[in-house]
Short mmCIF file of C-alpha atoms in Angstrom, two decimals:
data_model
loop_
_atom_site.label_atom_id
_atom_site.label_comp_id
_atom_site.label_asym_id
_atom_site.label_seq_id
_atom_site.Cartn_x
_atom_site.Cartn_y
_atom_site.Cartn_z
CA MET A 155 -0.02 -0.11 0.13
CA THR A 156 1.78 3.42 -1.24
CA ARG A 157 1.77 6.20 0.97
CA ALA A 158 -1.00 8.07 -0.97
CA THR A 159 -3.32 5.20 -0.39
CA LEU A 160 -2.52 5.63 3.39
CA GLU A 161 -3.54 9.45 3.13
CA ASP A 162 -6.42 8.87 1.31
CA GLY A 163 -7.65 6.34 3.51
CA ALA A 164 -7.03 9.44 6.39
CA ARG A 165 -9.39 11.49 4.84
CA GLU A 166 -12.14 8.65 4.12
CA ALA A 167 -11.57 7.28 7.87
CA PRO A 168 -13.62 9.38 10.07
CA ILE A 169 -17.72 8.35 8.30
CA ASP A 170 -19.22 6.49 6.36
CA ALA A 171 -21.10 9.18 4.82
CA LEU A 172 -25.54 9.01 4.59
CA PRO A 173 -26.75 9.65 1.34
CA SER A 174 -28.84 13.04 1.07
CA GLU A 175 -31.93 12.92 -1.23
CA ASN A 176 -30.45 13.71 -4.15
CA THR A 177 -27.72 11.28 -3.92
CA SER A 178 -28.35 7.92 -5.49
CA ILE A 179 -28.26 4.69 -2.83
CA THR A 180 -25.36 2.55 -4.45
CA ASP A 181 -25.13 -1.12 -3.16
CA GLU A 182 -21.71 0.34 -1.18
CA THR A 183 -23.94 3.13 0.95
CA ARG A 184 -26.76 0.63 1.35
CA ASN A 185 -24.37 -1.78 3.23
CA SER A 186 -23.08 0.89 5.26
CA ALA A 187 -26.84 1.80 6.67
CA PRO A 188 -27.22 0.93 10.22
CA ALA A 189 -28.75 -2.72 10.30
CA ASN A 190 -31.08 -1.84 13.06
CA GLY A 191 -32.40 1.33 11.17
CA LEU A 192 -31.22 3.70 13.30
CA SER A 193 -29.23 6.59 11.63
CA VAL A 194 -27.52 9.78 12.44
CA PRO A 195 -28.94 12.49 10.09
CA ALA A 196 -26.15 14.31 8.23
CA GLY A 197 -24.84 17.46 10.13
CA ARG A 198 -26.65 16.24 13.23
CA PHE A 199 -24.04 15.66 16.47
CA PRO A 200 -24.88 12.19 17.99
CA TRP A 201 -24.71 13.44 21.73
CA ALA A 202 -26.88 10.30 22.76
CA ALA A 203 -24.31 7.72 21.23
CA LEU A 204 -21.42 9.46 22.42
CA LEU A 205 -22.54 9.34 25.84
CA VAL A 206 -23.27 6.06 26.05
CA MET A 207 -20.23 5.25 24.75
CA ALA A 208 -18.55 7.81 27.55
CA LEU A 209 -20.78 5.90 29.92
CA MET A 210 -18.91 2.81 29.18
CA GLY A 211 -15.38 4.10 29.03
CA PHE A 212 -16.60 5.55 32.96
CA LEU A 213 -17.53 1.83 33.77
CA LEU A 214 -13.96 0.35 32.18
CA ILE A 215 -11.87 2.68 34.29
CA SER A 216 -14.12 2.49 37.20
CA THR A 217 -13.41 -1.41 37.18
CA GLU A 218 -9.94 -1.46 36.29
CA THR A 219 -8.21 1.27 39.21
CA MET A 220 -11.15 0.62 41.90
CA PRO A 221 -9.78 -2.10 43.53
CA ALA A 222 -6.86 -0.34 44.49
CA GLY A 223 -9.10 0.88 47.06
CA LEU A 224 -10.28 -1.99 48.34
CA LEU A 225 -7.26 -4.48 48.89
CA PRO A 226 -7.65 -5.07 52.28
CA GLN A 227 -11.36 -6.17 52.22
CA ILE A 228 -10.51 -8.20 48.89
CA ALA A 229 -7.75 -9.56 51.03
CA SER A 230 -9.72 -10.40 54.02
CA GLY A 231 -12.99 -11.65 51.98
CA LEU A 232 -10.76 -14.40 49.97
CA ASP A 233 -8.40 -14.86 52.81
CA ILE A 234 -5.10 -13.29 50.99
CA THR A 235 -2.54 -11.22 51.51
CA GLU A 236 -2.63 -7.62 50.20
CA GLY A 237 -0.15 -8.15 47.90
CA THR A 238 -2.21 -11.06 45.94
CA ALA A 239 -5.16 -8.91 46.43
CA GLY A 240 -3.34 -5.97 44.39
CA GLN A 241 -2.92 -8.72 41.41
CA PHE A 242 -6.54 -7.44 40.51
CA VAL A 243 -5.45 -4.54 38.65
CA SER A 244 -2.09 -6.31 37.44
CA ALA A 245 -4.29 -8.85 36.20
CA TYR A 246 -7.08 -6.78 34.54
CA ALA A 247 -3.85 -4.32 32.79
CA LEU A 248 -2.27 -7.57 31.94
CA GLY A 249 -5.44 -8.85 30.02
CA THR A 250 -5.56 -5.78 27.98
CA VAL A 251 -2.14 -5.59 26.80
CA LEU A 252 -2.27 -9.22 25.69
CA ALA A 253 -5.55 -9.18 23.94
CA ALA A 254 -6.07 -5.70 22.68
CA MET A 255 -4.56 -5.73 19.66
CA PRO A 256 -5.40 -9.11 18.69
CA ALA A 257 -9.32 -8.74 19.37
CA VAL A 258 -9.52 -5.59 17.63
CA ALA A 259 -7.78 -7.23 14.50
CA LEU A 260 -9.81 -10.33 14.50
CA THR A 261 -13.11 -8.21 14.26
CA ARG A 262 -11.99 -4.72 12.64
CA GLY A 263 -14.00 -6.26 9.50
CA LEU A 264 -17.36 -6.59 11.84
CA ARG A 265 -20.38 -4.24 11.68
CA ARG A 266 -18.98 -2.38 14.77
CA LYS A 267 -22.67 -2.31 16.75
CA PRO A 268 -22.72 -5.71 17.50
CA VAL A 269 -19.04 -6.20 18.62
CA PHE A 270 -19.62 -3.39 20.72
CA LEU A 271 -22.54 -5.26 22.22
CA ALA A 272 -20.82 -8.43 22.81
CA GLY A 273 -17.30 -6.41 24.32
CA ILE A 274 -20.03 -5.17 26.72
CA LEU A 275 -22.00 -8.30 27.58
CA GLY A 276 -18.09 -10.38 27.45
CA PHE A 277 -17.21 -7.44 30.26
CA LEU A 278 -20.81 -7.86 32.15
CA ALA A 279 -19.80 -11.74 32.64
CA ALA A 280 -16.75 -11.09 33.73
CA ASN A 281 -17.66 -8.65 36.51
CA LEU A 282 -20.01 -10.69 37.16
CA ILE A 283 -17.92 -13.84 38.07
CA THR A 284 -15.40 -11.52 40.01
CA ALA A 285 -18.49 -10.60 42.24
CA PHE A 286 -19.32 -13.83 43.27
CA SER A 287 -15.72 -15.56 43.27
CA THR A 288 -14.55 -17.30 46.25
CA ASP A 289 -11.93 -18.98 44.35
CA ILE A 290 -8.32 -16.53 43.75
CA VAL A 291 -7.18 -18.34 40.63
CA LEU A 292 -10.96 -17.44 39.42
CA SER A 293 -11.06 -14.17 40.67
CA LEU A 294 -7.71 -13.43 38.60
CA GLY A 295 -8.91 -14.93 35.58
CA ALA A 296 -12.19 -13.52 35.69
CA ARG A 297 -10.23 -10.11 36.14
CA LEU A 298 -8.13 -10.93 33.36
CA LEU A 299 -10.75 -11.57 30.89
CA ALA A 300 -12.32 -8.26 31.97
CA GLY A 301 -8.97 -6.56 30.70
CA ALA A 302 -9.50 -8.36 27.69
CA PHE A 303 -12.94 -7.33 26.93
CA SER A 304 -11.75 -3.68 27.75
CA GLY A 305 -8.99 -3.29 25.69
CA LEU A 306 -11.08 -4.38 22.43
CA LEU A 307 -13.49 -1.72 23.66
CA TRP A 308 -11.64 0.93 24.64
CA GLY A 309 -9.47 -0.06 21.06
CA MET A 310 -12.98 0.16 18.91
CA THR A 311 -14.20 2.99 20.77
CA ALA A 312 -12.51 5.86 18.94
CA GLY A 313 -13.07 4.66 15.16
CA TYR A 314 -16.91 3.68 16.04
CA ALA A 315 -17.05 7.60 17.21
CA ARG A 316 -15.52 9.00 14.17
CA ARG A 317 -17.65 6.56 11.40
CA ILE A 318 -21.12 7.77 13.38
CA THR A 319 -20.58 11.78 13.24
CA ALA A 320 -19.23 13.87 10.69
CA PRO A 321 -15.55 14.29 9.53
CA HIS A 322 -16.07 18.02 10.56
CA HIS A 323 -16.87 17.11 14.13
CA ALA A 324 -14.48 13.58 14.55
CA GLY A 325 -12.62 15.55 17.39
CA ARG A 326 -15.16 16.79 19.39
CA ALA A 327 -16.98 12.88 19.29
CA LEU A 328 -13.55 11.79 20.69
CA SER A 329 -13.77 14.31 23.40
CA VAL A 330 -17.35 13.47 24.50
CA ALA A 331 -16.47 9.65 24.22
CA SER A 332 -13.87 9.80 26.05
CA VAL A 333 -15.28 11.97 28.97
CA GLY A 334 -15.93 8.70 30.97
CA THR A 335 -12.35 8.10 31.98
CA PRO A 336 -11.82 11.70 34.01
CA VAL A 337 -15.66 11.48 35.88
CA GLY A 338 -14.40 7.57 36.35
CA LEU A 339 -11.28 8.77 38.02
CA ALA A 340 -13.20 11.43 40.39
CA VAL A 341 -16.49 10.00 40.78
CA GLY A 342 -16.42 6.38 40.15
CA THR A 343 -13.16 4.64 41.80
CA PRO A 344 -13.49 6.76 45.04
CA PHE A 345 -17.45 5.88 45.20
CA GLY A 346 -16.40 2.25 44.41
CA SER A 347 -14.20 2.32 47.21
CA TRP A 348 -16.48 3.74 49.52
CA LEU A 349 -19.09 1.64 48.91
CA GLY A 350 -16.85 -1.59 49.40
CA THR A 351 -15.99 -0.46 52.76
CA ALA A 352 -18.96 0.59 53.99
CA LEU A 353 -21.23 -2.73 52.68
CA ASP A 354 -18.71 -5.27 51.26
CA TRP A 355 -16.00 -5.16 48.11
CA ARG A 356 -18.76 -7.40 45.97
CA TRP A 357 -21.24 -4.90 46.21
CA SER A 358 -18.66 -2.32 44.29
CA PHE A 359 -18.53 -5.07 41.80
CA GLY A 360 -22.44 -5.79 41.95
CA VAL A 361 -23.23 -2.22 41.52
CA LEU A 362 -20.82 -2.00 38.44
CA SER A 363 -22.52 -5.08 37.23
CA LEU A 364 -26.02 -3.49 37.41
CA LEU A 365 -24.64 -0.40 35.70
CA THR A 366 -23.21 -2.38 32.40
CA VAL A 367 -26.60 -4.19 31.82
CA ALA A 368 -28.03 -0.49 32.13
CA THR A 369 -25.27 0.44 29.52
CA LEU A 370 -26.10 -2.57 27.32
CA LEU A 371 -29.60 -1.47 26.82
CA LEU A 372 -28.97 2.05 25.85
CA ALA A 373 -26.29 0.96 23.21
CA PHE A 374 -28.76 -1.19 21.75
CA PHE A 375 -31.46 1.74 21.78
CA MET A 376 -29.18 4.38 21.19
CA VAL A 377 -26.35 3.75 19.47
CA PRO A 378 -26.11 3.31 15.71
CA ASP A 379 -24.56 0.50 13.73
CA ALA A 380 -21.60 1.32 11.22
CA PRO A 381 -19.61 -0.75 8.86
CA GLY A 382 -16.44 -2.54 9.63
CA GLN A 383 -13.30 -2.04 7.91
CA ARG A 384 -13.50 -2.64 3.94
CA ALA A 385 -10.88 -5.68 3.24
CA GLY A 386 -9.01 -3.62 0.60
CA THR A 387 -8.11 -1.24 3.35
CA ARG A 388 -7.15 -3.95 6.14
CA VAL A 389 -2.89 -3.50 6.73
CA PRO A 390 -1.46 -6.10 9.11
CA LEU A 391 -0.26 -4.95 12.47
CA ALA A 392 3.23 -4.51 11.83
CA ARG A 393 2.59 -2.39 8.72
CA VAL A 394 0.17 -0.05 10.74
CA LEU A 395 2.93 0.64 13.41
CA ALA A 396 4.95 1.73 10.45
CA ILE A 397 2.37 4.08 9.17
CA PRO A 398 3.79 7.32 8.87
CA GLY A 399 2.74 9.45 12.40
CA VAL A 400 1.41 6.27 14.45
CA ALA A 401 4.81 5.43 16.09
CA VAL A 402 5.45 8.94 16.71
CA VAL A 403 2.31 9.16 18.98
CA LEU A 404 2.44 6.31 20.63
CA GLY A 405 6.34 7.71 21.99
CA VAL A 406 4.25 10.37 23.29
CA ILE A 407 1.77 8.25 24.90
CA VAL A 408 4.65 6.32 26.34
CA SER A 409 6.39 9.05 27.45
CA TRP A 410 3.23 11.40 28.87
CA MET A 411 1.19 8.79 30.35
CA LEU A 412 4.46 7.28 32.39
CA GLY A 413 4.98 10.23 33.82
CA HIS A 414 1.50 11.50 34.53
CA ASN A 415 0.64 7.62 36.25
CA MET A 416 3.79 7.75 38.05
CA MET A 417 2.61 11.09 40.12
CA TYR A 418 -0.67 9.90 40.15
CA THR A 419 0.10 6.72 41.62
CA TYR A 420 2.47 7.86 44.60
CA ILE A 421 0.72 11.27 44.65
CA GLY A 422 0.32 10.19 48.68
CA SER A 423 4.05 9.72 49.11
CA TYR A 424 4.52 13.80 47.32
CA LEU A 425 2.00 15.04 49.97
CA ARG A 426 3.65 13.29 52.78
CA ALA A 427 7.62 14.13 51.72
CA ALA A 428 5.76 18.06 51.46
CA SER A 429 4.32 17.89 54.77
CA LEU A 430 0.71 19.04 53.59
CA ASP A 431 -2.23 18.90 55.26
CA LEU A 432 -4.07 17.83 52.29
CA PRO A 433 -5.80 14.41 51.88
CA VAL A 434 -5.03 12.24 49.27
CA ASP A 435 -8.82 12.10 48.52
CA VAL A 436 -9.37 15.69 48.09
CA ALA A 437 -6.40 15.98 45.80
CA LEU A 438 -7.85 13.28 43.49
CA VAL A 439 -11.50 14.60 43.13
CA VAL A 440 -9.80 17.76 42.55
CA PHE A 441 -7.97 16.62 39.76
CA GLY A 442 -10.86 14.65 38.43
CA ALA A 443 -13.00 17.93 38.58
CA ALA A 444 -10.29 19.75 36.64
CA ALA A 445 -9.47 16.95 33.92
CA ILE A 446 -13.34 16.55 33.50
CA ALA A 447 -12.65 21.10 32.91
CA GLY A 448 -9.88 19.90 30.45
CA ILE A 449 -12.27 17.26 28.76
CA ALA A 450 -14.88 20.00 27.92
CA ILE A 451 -11.69 22.48 26.97
CA THR A 452 -10.58 19.95 24.21
CA GLY A 453 -13.81 19.23 22.99
CA ALA A 454 -14.55 22.89 22.27
CA VAL A 455 -11.18 23.73 20.48
CA ILE A 456 -9.67 20.37 19.02
CA ASP A 457 -11.11 20.44 15.83
CA LYS A 458 -9.66 23.26 15.15
CA GLY A 459 -5.84 23.14 16.22
CA LEU A 460 -4.91 19.59 17.62
CA ARG A 461 -1.52 20.59 17.21
CA ARG A 462 -1.37 23.44 19.35
CA LEU A 463 -3.73 21.92 21.88
CA VAL A 464 -1.16 19.08 22.37
CA LEU A 465 1.71 21.55 22.78
CA LEU A 466 -0.13 23.06 24.99
CA SER A 467 -1.40 20.47 27.29
CA LEU A 468 2.09 19.07 27.45
CA GLY A 469 3.93 22.69 28.48
CA SER A 470 0.77 22.70 31.32
CA PHE A 471 2.04 19.56 32.22
CA LEU A 472 5.72 20.85 32.76
CA VAL A 473 4.52 24.16 34.47
CA ALA A 474 2.75 22.14 37.01
CA GLY A 475 5.57 19.92 37.71
CA VAL A 476 7.54 22.92 38.10
CA ILE A 477 5.19 24.41 40.67
CA PHE A 478 5.14 21.04 42.72
CA ILE A 479 8.78 21.43 42.70
CA VAL A 480 9.16 24.95 43.77
CA GLY A 481 5.91 25.85 45.72
CA HIS A 482 5.61 22.60 47.92
CA ALA A 483 5.15 24.17 50.73
CA SER A 484 2.48 25.94 49.98
CA GLY A 485 -0.61 24.11 50.15
CA VAL A 486 -2.24 26.79 47.58
CA ALA A 487 0.30 26.65 44.73
CA VAL A 488 0.15 22.70 45.21
CA LEU A 489 -3.60 23.00 44.66
CA ALA A 490 -3.31 25.41 42.09
CA ALA A 491 -0.61 22.75 40.59
CA ILE A 492 -3.20 19.81 40.59
CA VAL A 493 -5.68 22.00 38.80
CA LEU A 494 -3.32 22.91 35.86
CA TRP A 495 -2.14 18.99 35.73
CA GLY A 496 -5.87 17.78 35.71
CA ILE A 497 -6.84 20.25 32.92
CA ALA A 498 -4.20 19.18 31.06
CA PHE A 499 -4.72 15.47 31.63
CA GLY A 500 -8.27 15.72 30.89
CA GLY A 501 -8.25 15.92 27.44
CA ALA A 502 -5.12 14.05 26.78
CA ALA A 503 -6.87 10.50 25.51
CA ALA A 504 -9.08 12.64 23.31
CA GLN A 505 -6.21 14.59 21.83
CA LEU A 506 -3.86 11.72 21.14
CA GLN A 507 -7.01 9.49 19.76
CA THR A 508 -7.71 12.25 17.15
CA ALA A 509 -3.86 12.16 16.10
CA ILE A 510 -3.39 8.53 15.92
CA SER A 511 -6.76 8.25 14.14
CA ALA A 512 -6.11 10.66 11.87
CA ALA A 513 -2.42 9.55 11.02
CA SER A 514 -3.67 5.75 10.58
CA GLY A 515 -7.10 6.65 8.82
CA ASP A 516 -8.70 3.32 7.66
CA ASN A 517 -7.11 1.27 10.40
CA ALA A 518 -7.83 3.21 13.11
CA ASP A 519 -9.19 0.72 15.07
CA VAL A 520 -5.97 -1.31 15.36
CA ALA A 521 -3.89 1.81 15.72
CA ASN A 522 -6.30 3.08 18.84
CA SER A 523 -5.73 -0.80 19.96
CA MET A 524 -2.08 0.66 19.93
CA LEU A 525 -2.88 3.00 21.58
CA GLY A 526 -4.91 1.20 24.54
CA VAL A 527 -1.74 -1.16 24.82
CA ALA A 528 0.48 2.10 25.31
CA PHE A 529 -1.05 3.41 28.11
CA ASN A 530 -1.67 0.09 29.80
CA LEU A 531 2.16 -0.27 29.54
CA ALA A 532 2.70 3.03 30.87
CA ILE A 533 0.78 2.09 33.94
CA PHE A 534 2.41 -0.59 34.67
CA ALA A 535 6.06 1.04 34.18
CA ALA A 536 4.67 4.07 36.50
CA GLY A 537 3.59 1.54 39.25
CA VAL A 538 7.00 -0.32 38.66
CA ALA A 539 9.34 2.87 38.44
CA GLY A 540 7.51 4.78 40.98
CA ALA A 541 8.19 2.11 43.78
CA VAL A 542 11.61 2.33 42.89
CA VAL A 543 11.96 6.10 43.17
CA ILE A 544 9.92 6.43 46.57
CA SER A 545 11.70 3.34 48.15
CA THR A 546 15.00 5.04 47.31
CA PHE A 547 14.43 8.69 47.18
CA ASP A 548 11.00 10.10 48.57
CA GLY A 549 8.19 11.50 47.04
CA MET A 550 9.90 14.68 45.82
CA VAL A 551 11.42 13.28 43.24
CA LEU A 552 7.91 12.72 41.38
CA PRO A 553 7.34 15.89 39.90
CA ALA A 554 10.95 15.75 39.09
CA ALA A 555 10.26 12.83 36.90
CA LEU A 556 6.77 14.26 35.84
CA VAL A 557 8.65 17.49 34.40
CA GLY A 558 11.41 15.32 32.61
CA LEU A 559 8.83 12.92 31.09
CA ALA A 560 6.56 15.36 29.90
CA ALA A 561 9.47 17.06 28.10
CA VAL A 562 10.44 14.20 26.25
CA ALA A 563 6.96 13.81 25.17
CA LEU A 564 6.79 17.32 23.88
CA ALA A 565 9.84 17.08 22.46
CA VAL A 566 8.65 14.49 20.24
CA ALA A 567 5.39 15.96 19.65
CA VAL A 568 7.18 18.74 18.17
CA ALA A 569 9.46 17.18 15.84
CA GLY A 570 6.38 15.23 14.65
CA ARG A 571 4.76 18.26 13.20
CA ARG A 572 4.71 16.46 9.95
CA THR A 573 2.85 13.39 10.68
CA ALA A 574 1.71 12.55 13.77
CA PHE A 575 0.53 15.88 14.88
CA PRO A 576 0.50 18.69 11.69
CA ARG A 577 0.28 22.30 11.59
#
């Protein structure tokens, strides 16, 4: 496949256009029409469908991170150590890393809605098993399975959202579909931890399962179908990685999210080292609220200047890290840094998904599965690297790592002005 073909695919990928009244209906257009009769009229922004996708994203991120706040309860309930209970998080991430790319590659030619619904059903089954299991091996297997279906859903959502949205609103669509992530971090994870502490950790997974059932029904009735990727445009995984711009975006993701997750995961260590009277849960709620604001800002301007937005977000990360370092003795300064950090992070997922989708064209689903793998590898690496840092030094080193890694990501993004983040 030539460079020109790939660029043509990038221009076509966001939407399979619906015919107007004056347009003849070809076989290809007829095959692209939603199978269930639902459609999004040309020019109308599909708010309902995108908010259902956002709700699913909320459930995915809440399910992934919630066990971190319930380790004592899970350990007591299953009669295991807290270290073993911590593998609830690791198994989920591992499932995503192992399954995301092959699952998306195998299903990319299928119509989007049946795959989306099947992914939700599989995710629901895994959470139900976790809620009722009394065996640690079965529980970890269920978490691995939940992570696998999460990888499939994350990988396909960006391309699906773009297919049901007019091209000039593609970035805004991804912003709406991505809003579930910061909301999950700000609300879902703390609420699940509180519920599991107040009642029982199994209730947390039970409530998530009920919300997943509701999401399944909403998706069935409110999300329109869309065609899969045409056979002639499918590129093997290795060649998707070689598409100009894809590897650059992945490099930005790994460096950016590694710095972010080191700081986010061990924020308590930083606050203790700074001797601040700021509870961790308050800091995380402030961060989550700021991240939601970041999503709103991104949604408003992403279709007008993606490159400037990415560079501004990375620059804000750098500034926040510097404030964390020089203003660590001031609670007001640290809270301001948390707000700036959260705003910069809130739109990151939509910005990076938009960039990699534009770069990969028709192969956006596979490229976004690579994006999900890169995110989870960064989460895993941050947990290990952060543990080494705080055990060797203290939490004051974390913002320095954030600044250094954000600077690397910024340099890569600036260098990618031709392919990954064009002007």
